[in-house]
Short mmCIF file of C-alpha atoms in Angstrom, two decimals:
data_model
loop_
_atom_site.label_atom_id
_atom_site.label_comp_id
_atom_site.label_asym_id
_atom_site.label_seq_id
_atom_site.Cartn_x
_atom_site.Cartn_y
_atom_site.Cartn_z
CA MET A 1 -22.23 -27.85 9.91
CA ASP A 2 -24.74 -25.33 8.72
CA THR A 3 -25.47 -26.11 5.07
CA ALA A 4 -25.77 -22.43 4.12
CA VAL A 5 -22.33 -21.72 5.57
CA ALA A 6 -20.93 -24.86 3.92
CA ASP A 7 -22.23 -23.65 0.57
CA LEU A 8 -20.67 -20.24 1.16
CA LEU A 9 -17.36 -21.86 2.07
CA ILE A 10 -17.36 -23.93 -1.11
CA GLU A 11 -18.11 -20.79 -3.08
CA GLY A 12 -15.24 -19.11 -1.26
CA LEU A 13 -12.86 -21.91 -2.17
CA TRP A 14 -13.83 -21.56 -5.81
CA LEU A 15 -13.26 -17.84 -5.57
CA MET A 16 -9.80 -18.54 -4.14
CA ALA A 17 -8.88 -20.97 -6.90
CA ILE A 18 -10.11 -18.71 -9.69
CA GLY A 19 -8.80 -15.55 -8.06
CA LEU A 20 -5.29 -16.81 -7.43
CA GLY A 21 -5.31 -18.40 -10.88
CA ILE A 22 -6.08 -15.06 -12.53
CA VAL A 23 -3.61 -13.15 -10.36
CA PHE A 24 -0.84 -15.58 -11.27
CA THR A 25 -1.80 -15.70 -14.96
CA PHE A 26 -1.81 -11.91 -15.08
CA LEU A 27 1.53 -11.47 -13.38
CA VAL A 28 3.27 -14.34 -15.18
CA THR A 29 2.11 -12.86 -18.49
CA LEU A 30 3.42 -9.51 -17.31
CA VAL A 31 6.78 -11.12 -16.54
CA GLY A 32 6.91 -12.42 -20.12
CA LEU A 33 5.81 -9.09 -21.56
CA LEU A 34 8.43 -7.18 -19.56
CA MET A 35 11.20 -9.54 -20.65
CA LEU A 36 10.15 -9.15 -24.28
CA MET A 37 10.02 -5.39 -23.83
CA SER A 38 13.50 -5.24 -22.30
CA LYS A 39 14.92 -7.37 -25.08
CA ALA A 40 13.26 -5.25 -27.76
CA VAL A 41 14.51 -2.05 -26.16
CA ALA A 42 18.03 -3.42 -25.83
CA ARG A 43 18.00 -4.43 -29.49
CA TRP A 44 16.20 -1.64 -31.29
CA GLY A 45 15.96 1.11 -28.71
CA PRO A 46 18.04 4.31 -28.93
CA GLU A 47 21.43 4.43 -27.23
CA ASP A 48 20.50 5.58 -23.77
CA ALA A 49 22.52 8.13 -21.89
CA PRO A 50 24.17 6.38 -18.94
CA PRO A 51 21.60 6.11 -16.16
CA ALA A 52 21.80 8.23 -13.06
CA THR A 53 23.18 5.52 -10.75
CA GLY A 54 26.03 4.82 -13.16
CA VAL A 55 26.95 8.49 -13.33
CA ALA A 56 26.97 8.84 -9.57
CA ALA A 57 29.21 5.81 -9.18
CA HIS A 58 31.68 7.16 -11.74
CA SER A 59 31.82 10.69 -10.48
CA ILE A 60 32.80 9.51 -7.01
CA ALA A 61 35.31 6.90 -8.07
CA PRO A 62 38.04 8.35 -10.31
CA SER A 63 41.53 9.39 -9.16
CA PRO A 64 41.18 10.39 -5.52
CA ALA A 65 44.52 12.26 -5.55
CA ALA A 66 43.60 14.69 -8.31
CA ASP A 67 40.13 15.16 -6.87
CA GLY A 68 41.56 15.81 -3.43
CA ASP A 69 43.80 18.58 -4.81
CA ARG A 70 40.88 20.18 -6.57
CA LEU A 71 38.78 19.91 -3.42
CA VAL A 72 41.46 21.66 -1.34
CA ALA A 73 41.67 24.44 -3.94
CA VAL A 74 37.90 24.94 -4.05
CA VAL A 75 37.47 24.92 -0.28
CA GLY A 76 40.41 27.29 0.13
CA ALA A 77 38.93 29.73 -2.36
CA ALA A 78 35.57 29.56 -0.63
CA ILE A 79 37.14 30.32 2.76
CA GLN A 80 39.03 33.27 1.32
CA ALA A 81 35.89 34.65 -0.29
CA TYR A 82 33.96 34.26 2.94
CA ARG A 83 36.63 36.04 4.98
CA ARG A 84 36.86 38.86 2.48
CA ARG A 85 33.10 39.43 2.65
CA HIS A 86 32.87 39.23 6.43
CA ARG A 87 35.92 41.32 7.28
CA PRO A 88 34.93 43.92 9.88
CA MET B 1 -37.80 28.87 31.44
CA GLU B 2 -39.01 27.13 28.33
CA ALA B 3 -36.22 28.67 26.35
CA LEU B 4 -33.68 27.36 28.85
CA LEU B 5 -35.13 23.86 28.49
CA THR B 6 -34.90 24.06 24.71
CA LEU B 7 -31.32 25.21 25.00
CA TRP B 8 -30.53 22.35 27.36
CA GLN B 9 -32.06 19.87 24.94
CA SER B 10 -29.82 21.13 22.14
CA THR B 11 -26.61 20.60 24.11
CA GLY B 12 -24.31 17.67 23.61
CA ILE B 13 -24.53 16.60 27.25
CA ALA B 14 -28.27 16.05 27.03
CA ASN B 15 -28.08 14.06 23.83
CA VAL B 16 -24.95 12.01 24.03
CA THR B 17 -25.35 8.24 23.96
CA TRP B 18 -22.84 5.75 25.36
CA ARG B 19 -22.00 4.64 21.85
CA GLU B 20 -21.11 8.12 20.73
CA LEU B 21 -19.07 8.61 23.86
CA LEU B 22 -17.19 5.39 23.25
CA MET B 23 -16.56 6.30 19.61
CA LEU B 24 -15.19 9.69 20.70
CA PHE B 25 -12.64 7.71 22.69
CA VAL B 26 -11.91 5.45 19.72
CA GLY B 27 -11.23 8.60 17.68
CA LEU B 28 -8.96 9.96 20.41
CA GLY B 29 -7.22 6.58 20.55
CA LEU B 30 -6.48 6.70 16.83
CA ILE B 31 -5.11 10.23 17.15
CA TYR B 32 -2.96 9.10 20.08
CA LEU B 33 -1.56 6.24 17.98
CA ALA B 34 -0.85 8.70 15.17
CA ILE B 35 0.87 11.35 17.26
CA ALA B 36 2.59 9.39 20.03
CA LYS B 37 3.32 6.13 18.23
CA ARG B 38 3.65 7.49 14.66
CA PHE B 39 1.27 4.82 13.34
CA GLU B 40 0.50 5.86 9.74
CA PRO B 41 -0.12 9.39 11.04
CA LEU B 42 -1.00 10.73 7.59
CA LEU B 43 -4.20 8.72 7.61
CA LEU B 44 -4.96 7.81 11.20
CA LEU B 45 -4.92 11.44 12.33
CA PRO B 46 -7.62 12.64 9.91
CA ILE B 47 -9.56 9.39 10.41
CA GLY B 48 -9.49 9.84 14.17
CA PHE B 49 -10.58 13.45 13.91
CA GLY B 50 -13.27 12.50 11.43
CA ALA B 51 -14.52 9.93 13.94
CA ILE B 52 -14.67 12.59 16.64
CA LEU B 53 -16.50 15.08 14.43
CA SER B 54 -18.95 12.44 13.22
CA ASN B 55 -19.87 11.41 16.74
CA ILE B 56 -20.60 14.87 18.08
CA PRO B 57 -24.21 14.52 19.15
CA VAL B 58 -26.89 16.57 17.34
CA ALA B 59 -24.40 18.08 14.86
CA GLY B 60 -25.02 15.27 12.39
CA MET B 61 -21.82 15.95 10.46
CA ALA B 62 -21.71 12.41 9.10
CA GLY B 63 -25.35 12.49 8.02
CA PRO B 64 -26.38 12.92 4.39
CA ASP B 65 -26.59 16.71 4.83
CA GLY B 66 -23.54 17.03 7.05
CA MET B 67 -20.19 18.23 5.80
CA ILE B 68 -18.37 14.94 6.23
CA GLY B 69 -21.34 12.97 4.95
CA MET B 70 -21.18 14.95 1.73
CA ILE B 71 -17.44 14.45 1.41
CA TYR B 72 -18.05 10.73 1.79
CA HIS B 73 -20.79 10.83 -0.81
CA VAL B 74 -18.68 12.67 -3.37
CA GLY B 75 -15.35 10.98 -2.85
CA VAL B 76 -15.70 7.52 -1.38
CA GLU B 77 -19.09 6.30 -2.59
CA THR B 78 -18.00 7.14 -6.12
CA GLY B 79 -14.56 5.58 -5.59
CA ILE B 80 -12.85 8.80 -6.75
CA PHE B 81 -10.66 9.44 -3.68
CA PRO B 82 -8.87 6.08 -3.53
CA LEU B 83 -8.30 6.32 -7.28
CA LEU B 84 -6.74 9.79 -6.97
CA ILE B 85 -4.49 8.40 -4.24
CA PHE B 86 -3.49 5.67 -6.66
CA LEU B 87 -2.55 8.36 -9.19
CA GLY B 88 -0.20 9.79 -6.59
CA VAL B 89 1.16 6.36 -5.71
CA GLY B 90 1.94 5.80 -9.38
CA ALA B 91 3.76 9.12 -9.56
CA LEU B 92 5.71 8.34 -6.39
CA THR B 93 6.73 4.80 -7.34
CA ASP B 94 9.91 3.90 -9.15
CA PHE B 95 9.32 0.59 -10.92
CA SER B 96 12.95 0.19 -12.08
CA ALA B 97 13.67 -2.61 -9.60
CA LEU B 98 10.74 -4.54 -11.01
CA ILE B 99 11.68 -3.89 -14.64
CA ALA B 100 15.25 -4.99 -13.96
CA ARG B 101 14.08 -8.28 -12.44
CA PRO B 102 10.55 -9.07 -13.65
CA SER B 103 10.53 -12.50 -11.98
CA THR B 104 9.92 -10.75 -8.64
CA LEU B 105 6.35 -10.23 -9.85
CA LEU B 106 5.76 -13.85 -8.79
CA LEU B 107 6.51 -12.89 -5.20
CA GLY B 108 3.92 -10.14 -5.44
CA ALA B 109 1.46 -12.70 -6.76
CA ALA B 110 2.13 -15.27 -4.04
CA ALA B 111 1.61 -12.75 -1.26
CA GLN B 112 -1.95 -12.22 -2.51
CA PHE B 113 -2.73 -15.67 -1.13
CA GLY B 114 -3.36 -13.82 2.14
CA ILE B 115 -6.35 -12.06 0.56
CA PHE B 116 -8.09 -15.23 -0.48
CA ALA B 117 -7.23 -17.20 2.66
CA THR B 118 -8.74 -14.41 4.75
CA LEU B 119 -11.83 -14.43 2.57
CA ILE B 120 -12.32 -18.09 3.51
CA GLY B 121 -11.60 -17.24 7.15
CA ALA B 122 -14.29 -14.55 7.14
CA LEU B 123 -16.82 -17.00 5.69
CA ALA B 124 -15.83 -19.60 8.30
CA LEU B 125 -16.51 -17.05 11.05
CA ASN B 126 -20.18 -17.33 10.09
CA LEU B 127 -20.19 -20.58 12.07
CA LEU B 128 -19.84 -18.51 15.24
CA PRO B 129 -22.86 -16.67 16.63
CA GLY B 130 -22.94 -12.92 15.98
CA PHE B 131 -21.29 -13.09 12.56
CA ASP B 132 -23.12 -12.80 9.30
CA PHE B 133 -20.68 -12.05 6.50
CA SER B 134 -21.91 -12.32 2.92
CA LEU B 135 -19.53 -13.26 0.13
CA ALA B 136 -19.14 -9.56 -0.74
CA ASP B 137 -18.35 -8.71 2.89
CA ALA B 138 -15.79 -11.51 3.06
CA ALA B 139 -14.12 -10.31 -0.16
CA ALA B 140 -13.87 -6.76 1.21
CA ILE B 141 -12.37 -8.06 4.46
CA GLY B 142 -9.92 -10.29 2.60
CA ILE B 143 -8.47 -7.33 0.69
CA ILE B 144 -6.94 -6.13 3.98
CA GLY B 145 -4.38 -8.84 3.21
CA GLY B 146 -3.41 -6.83 0.13
CA ALA B 147 -1.82 -4.38 2.59
CA ASP B 148 -2.70 -1.54 0.27
CA GLY B 149 -4.83 1.20 1.81
CA PRO B 150 -6.38 2.77 -1.30
CA THR B 151 -7.16 -0.63 -2.84
CA ALA B 152 -8.83 -1.78 0.36
CA ILE B 153 -10.91 1.39 0.58
CA PHE B 154 -11.84 1.21 -3.09
CA LEU B 155 -13.00 -2.40 -2.87
CA ALA B 156 -14.76 -1.99 0.47
CA SER B 157 -16.65 1.06 -0.81
CA ARG B 158 -17.86 -1.07 -3.73
CA LEU B 159 -18.64 -4.33 -1.95
CA ALA B 160 -19.35 -3.58 1.70
CA PRO B 161 -19.76 0.14 2.51
CA ASP B 162 -21.04 -0.65 6.01
CA LEU B 163 -17.78 -2.33 6.93
CA LEU B 164 -15.62 0.38 5.36
CA GLY B 165 -14.69 2.06 8.65
CA ALA B 166 -13.52 -1.14 10.30
CA ILE B 167 -11.72 -2.36 7.17
CA ALA B 168 -9.87 0.92 6.63
CA VAL B 169 -8.83 1.16 10.27
CA ALA B 170 -7.68 -2.47 10.26
CA ALA B 171 -5.77 -2.04 6.98
CA TYR B 172 -3.91 1.09 8.06
CA SER B 173 -3.27 -0.11 11.63
CA TYR B 174 -1.73 -3.35 10.43
CA MET B 175 0.32 -1.54 7.80
CA ALA B 176 1.80 0.42 10.69
CA LEU B 177 2.39 -2.86 12.52
CA VAL B 178 4.25 -4.50 9.62
CA PRO B 179 7.65 -4.13 11.40
CA ILE B 180 6.21 -6.12 14.32
CA ILE B 181 4.11 -8.71 12.46
CA GLN B 182 6.52 -9.69 9.70
CA PRO B 183 9.99 -10.42 11.17
CA PRO B 184 9.01 -13.42 13.37
CA ILE B 185 7.25 -15.06 10.42
CA MET B 186 10.21 -14.35 8.14
CA ARG B 187 12.66 -15.83 10.63
CA ALA B 188 10.50 -18.88 11.34
CA LEU B 189 10.26 -19.82 7.67
CA THR B 190 13.88 -19.31 6.57
CA THR B 191 17.22 -20.75 7.60
CA LYS B 192 20.21 -18.58 8.55
CA ALA B 193 21.93 -19.48 5.30
CA GLU B 194 18.92 -18.39 3.25
CA ARG B 195 18.63 -15.09 5.11
CA SER B 196 22.23 -14.22 4.39
CA VAL B 197 22.08 -14.80 0.63
CA VAL B 198 23.65 -11.83 -1.13
CA MET B 199 21.89 -10.87 -4.35
CA GLU B 200 23.43 -9.70 -7.60
CA GLN B 201 23.26 -6.00 -8.26
CA LEU B 202 20.31 -4.92 -10.41
CA ARG B 203 21.04 -3.87 -13.96
CA PRO B 204 20.39 -0.23 -14.89
CA VAL B 205 17.05 0.36 -16.60
CA SER B 206 16.79 2.68 -19.57
CA ARG B 207 14.37 5.58 -19.77
CA LEU B 208 12.52 4.03 -22.69
CA GLU B 209 11.82 0.89 -20.67
CA ARG B 210 10.48 2.94 -17.82
CA ILE B 211 8.19 4.81 -20.21
CA LEU B 212 6.95 1.61 -21.86
CA PHE B 213 6.32 -0.15 -18.55
CA PRO B 214 2.99 1.56 -17.68
CA PHE B 215 1.72 0.75 -21.16
CA ALA B 216 2.64 -2.92 -20.77
CA VAL B 217 0.72 -3.16 -17.50
CA LEU B 218 -2.27 -1.23 -18.83
CA PHE B 219 -2.36 -3.26 -22.04
CA LEU B 220 -2.49 -6.50 -20.09
CA CYS B 221 -5.16 -5.11 -17.78
CA ALA B 222 -7.29 -4.09 -20.75
CA LEU B 223 -6.90 -7.53 -22.28
CA LEU B 224 -7.36 -9.74 -19.23
CA LEU B 225 -9.06 -7.85 -16.45
CA PRO B 226 -10.97 -4.68 -17.37
CA SER B 227 -12.57 -4.60 -13.91
CA ALA B 228 -9.18 -3.59 -12.51
CA ALA B 229 -8.90 -0.78 -15.07
CA PRO B 230 -9.79 2.08 -12.69
CA LEU B 231 -7.03 1.13 -10.23
CA ILE B 232 -4.41 0.07 -12.77
CA GLY B 233 -5.32 2.96 -15.06
CA MET B 234 -4.69 5.64 -12.45
CA LEU B 235 -1.54 3.90 -11.22
CA THR B 236 -0.05 3.74 -14.70
CA LEU B 237 -1.08 7.30 -15.53
CA GLY B 238 0.69 8.54 -12.42
CA ASN B 239 3.76 6.53 -13.30
CA LEU B 240 3.80 7.82 -16.88
CA LEU B 241 3.59 11.40 -15.60
CA ARG B 242 6.70 10.62 -13.57
CA GLU B 243 8.74 8.73 -16.12
CA SER B 244 7.91 10.73 -19.23
CA GLY B 245 9.97 13.58 -17.81
CA VAL B 246 8.09 16.20 -19.80
CA VAL B 247 5.29 17.01 -17.36
CA GLU B 248 7.29 17.71 -14.26
CA ARG B 249 4.58 20.02 -12.90
CA LEU B 250 1.78 17.46 -13.23
CA SER B 251 3.96 14.75 -11.76
CA ARG B 252 4.81 16.92 -8.79
CA ALA B 253 1.14 17.85 -8.32
CA ALA B 254 0.15 14.17 -8.27
CA GLN B 255 2.95 13.35 -5.82
CA ASN B 256 2.25 16.20 -3.44
CA GLU B 257 -0.76 18.49 -3.72
CA ILE B 258 -3.33 16.06 -5.06
CA ILE B 259 -2.42 13.15 -2.84
CA ASN B 260 -2.19 15.39 0.24
CA VAL B 261 -5.53 17.10 -0.28
CA VAL B 262 -7.24 13.81 -1.02
CA THR B 263 -5.64 12.15 2.02
CA ILE B 264 -7.20 14.74 4.34
CA LEU B 265 -10.63 14.40 2.75
CA LEU B 266 -10.41 10.61 2.55
CA GLY B 267 -9.43 10.37 6.22
CA LEU B 268 -12.39 12.51 7.27
CA ALA B 269 -14.75 10.51 5.08
CA ILE B 270 -13.58 7.20 6.53
CA GLY B 271 -13.88 8.65 10.02
CA SER B 272 -17.56 9.22 9.28
CA LYS B 273 -17.97 5.45 9.00
CA LEU B 274 -16.72 5.09 12.55
CA SER B 275 -20.14 5.62 14.04
CA GLY B 276 -21.34 3.65 17.03
CA GLU B 277 -23.93 1.52 15.25
CA LEU B 278 -21.53 0.44 12.51
CA PHE B 279 -18.31 0.08 14.49
CA LEU B 280 -19.25 -1.25 17.92
CA THR B 281 -20.21 -4.73 16.76
CA THR B 282 -18.74 -8.19 17.08
CA GLN B 283 -18.12 -8.05 13.35
CA THR B 284 -15.53 -5.29 13.84
CA LEU B 285 -13.72 -7.48 16.32
CA GLY B 286 -13.74 -10.29 13.76
CA ILE B 287 -12.38 -7.94 11.08
CA LEU B 288 -9.52 -6.79 13.32
CA VAL B 289 -8.53 -10.40 14.02
CA LEU B 290 -8.87 -11.43 10.38
CA GLY B 291 -6.74 -8.46 9.32
CA ALA B 292 -3.79 -9.70 11.37
CA VAL B 293 -4.30 -13.21 9.96
CA ALA B 294 -4.38 -11.77 6.44
CA PHE B 295 -1.05 -9.99 6.87
CA SER B 296 0.59 -13.03 8.40
CA ILE B 297 -0.58 -15.46 5.72
CA GLY B 298 0.38 -13.04 2.95
CA THR B 299 3.86 -12.65 4.41
CA ALA B 300 4.25 -16.42 4.81
CA ALA B 301 3.10 -17.10 1.24
CA GLY B 302 5.53 -14.51 -0.10
CA VAL B 303 8.46 -15.97 1.84
CA ILE B 304 7.60 -19.52 0.76
CA MET B 305 7.49 -18.37 -2.87
CA GLY B 306 10.86 -16.69 -2.19
CA LYS B 307 12.23 -20.04 -1.00
CA ILE B 308 10.98 -21.76 -4.16
CA MET B 309 12.63 -19.08 -6.29
CA CYS B 310 15.80 -19.44 -4.21
CA ARG B 311 15.95 -23.17 -5.01
CA LEU B 312 15.11 -22.72 -8.68
CA SER B 313 17.67 -19.98 -9.19
CA GLY B 314 20.38 -21.99 -7.46
CA GLY B 315 20.55 -19.75 -4.39
CA LYS B 316 20.63 -16.38 -6.14
CA VAL B 317 17.42 -15.08 -4.59
CA ASN B 318 17.18 -14.20 -0.92
CA PRO B 319 13.80 -15.61 0.22
CA LEU B 320 13.33 -12.71 2.63
CA ILE B 321 12.39 -10.39 -0.22
CA GLY B 322 9.22 -12.46 -0.68
CA ALA B 323 7.84 -10.86 2.48
CA ALA B 324 7.83 -7.50 0.67
CA GLY B 325 5.29 -8.95 -1.77
CA VAL B 326 2.45 -7.82 0.49
CA SER B 327 2.85 -4.21 -0.84
CA ALA B 328 2.69 -1.85 2.20
CA VAL B 329 5.21 0.26 0.25
CA PRO B 330 7.86 1.02 1.37
CA MET B 331 7.53 -0.26 4.92
CA ALA B 332 7.65 -3.97 4.01
CA ALA B 333 10.80 -3.47 1.91
CA ARG B 334 12.47 -1.66 4.81
CA VAL B 335 11.59 -4.52 7.14
CA VAL B 336 13.19 -6.99 4.71
CA ASN B 337 16.29 -4.81 4.59
CA LYS B 338 16.48 -4.71 8.38
CA VAL B 339 16.07 -8.46 8.84
CA GLY B 340 18.68 -9.05 6.13
CA LEU B 341 21.13 -6.64 7.79
CA SER B 342 20.71 -8.33 11.16
CA GLU B 343 22.03 -11.51 9.56
CA ASN B 344 24.82 -9.95 7.48
CA HIS B 345 25.87 -6.36 8.09
CA HIS B 346 26.84 -5.78 4.48
CA ASN B 347 23.80 -7.27 2.82
CA PHE B 348 21.54 -4.42 1.73
CA LEU B 349 18.34 -5.93 0.37
CA LEU B 350 16.35 -2.70 0.09
CA MET B 351 16.57 -2.29 -3.70
CA HIS B 352 15.95 -6.00 -4.25
CA ALA B 353 12.90 -5.90 -1.99
CA MET B 354 11.47 -2.89 -3.85
CA GLY B 355 10.76 -5.18 -6.84
CA PRO B 356 8.36 -7.52 -5.03
CA ASN B 357 7.10 -4.57 -3.02
CA VAL B 358 5.79 -2.66 -6.03
CA ALA B 359 4.76 -5.96 -7.61
CA GLY B 360 2.54 -6.37 -4.55
CA VAL B 361 0.78 -3.10 -5.43
CA ILE B 362 0.00 -4.40 -8.91
CA GLY B 363 -0.88 -7.81 -7.46
CA SER B 364 -3.39 -6.48 -4.97
CA ALA B 365 -4.94 -4.21 -7.62
CA VAL B 366 -5.35 -7.28 -9.83
CA ALA B 367 -6.83 -9.28 -6.95
CA ALA B 368 -9.25 -6.42 -6.28
CA GLY B 369 -10.23 -6.49 -9.95
CA VAL B 370 -10.88 -10.23 -9.77
CA LEU B 371 -13.02 -9.87 -6.64
CA LEU B 372 -14.96 -7.00 -8.21
CA ALA B 373 -15.59 -9.02 -11.35
CA LEU B 374 -16.64 -12.19 -9.51
CA VAL B 375 -18.46 -10.87 -6.43
CA GLY B 376 -19.57 -7.33 -7.26
CA THR B 377 -22.76 -7.33 -9.28
#
């Protein structure tokens, strides 16, 4: 094998070892930092308003019967308004 | 008569070379892929058109005094354009999935193995006649495995400007091919039982956490890897604009106007590197092959890391989400979702795959920083 290429390959292998080492060190440290941050926020952070996903889940869920009645009322009113406006 | 001769000599027909002609067809090919096949049209269309404009004989648009040449000089040589794109990426990205489950960062780290394996592959190609890649060239080629367009362009413009055209085309073409490249590798490396693992729902993430997140990343970057500061800095700024909730206008500008304008200019500038002398070489062929290898190895490494995490967590992690570690946001996450659904119709992995997916963006930016620090002088 060409010695120049062999040298380059060895250098490349070093680069791989160091590079992956740093990438992993960086991201593992970030994992730790994020966990600490989440714990700190949960402990000392302000009471957060319920996040958007939670709100969406709740607003769809409760009492389908009551919601259905309201829906019928709203749609009915809308149809009436539309007809009134578009009457020839 | 003399005037007619002069006129004839200034026409394109009299001056065109076979290389320019061939590159015009390469440009048309890219535009065809963009329009007919919807391959990353946002970038391949301007790149293809840039290639056509740059190869118009006599006009010299890609030259130092040409319009596209100047755009290249201002935006790509300085590294400004890819960084502005990163600002937009930061403003477009929701990191909640990552904050809710930080361990997925490991998947983003593992997938970067593709970058370094490809680097070795590029160096090994030197054994064949017709290839002469330096360490800097090999590093720039390897970053294709990061599956992150702006990062690849940023690093290539620093380390190997001559290869930029081929590297950018390879990076964006393979990102478009992710739905074809990844699934066979994912299926080959996992069992049916592993693919149908259903993951726990992610916890909600508070606003304060989302605001603190960019600072955590930036702080670590400043401490450990300042050479990645341009990339990480713009990414975190964009994300802070988004999450702070007080600069809606700036956030929207970063997500839309800025990133769109820069994408057009960046595409044209990269197209200018698709000139005959630079592109029609055996090296380009090598880069295209290595790019596919890079994606495949990155995907495999991510899935294997996913399997390790699956074992360690007692079967709570679906190894498929490891494949999303190669960034290519959000395509890779969608592919994971699709493969997961084909195994179990009620198993939606999209949100779970977004964690490793955005971790891949940070991972490839970190890898780019490492390569810049070690190879760039």
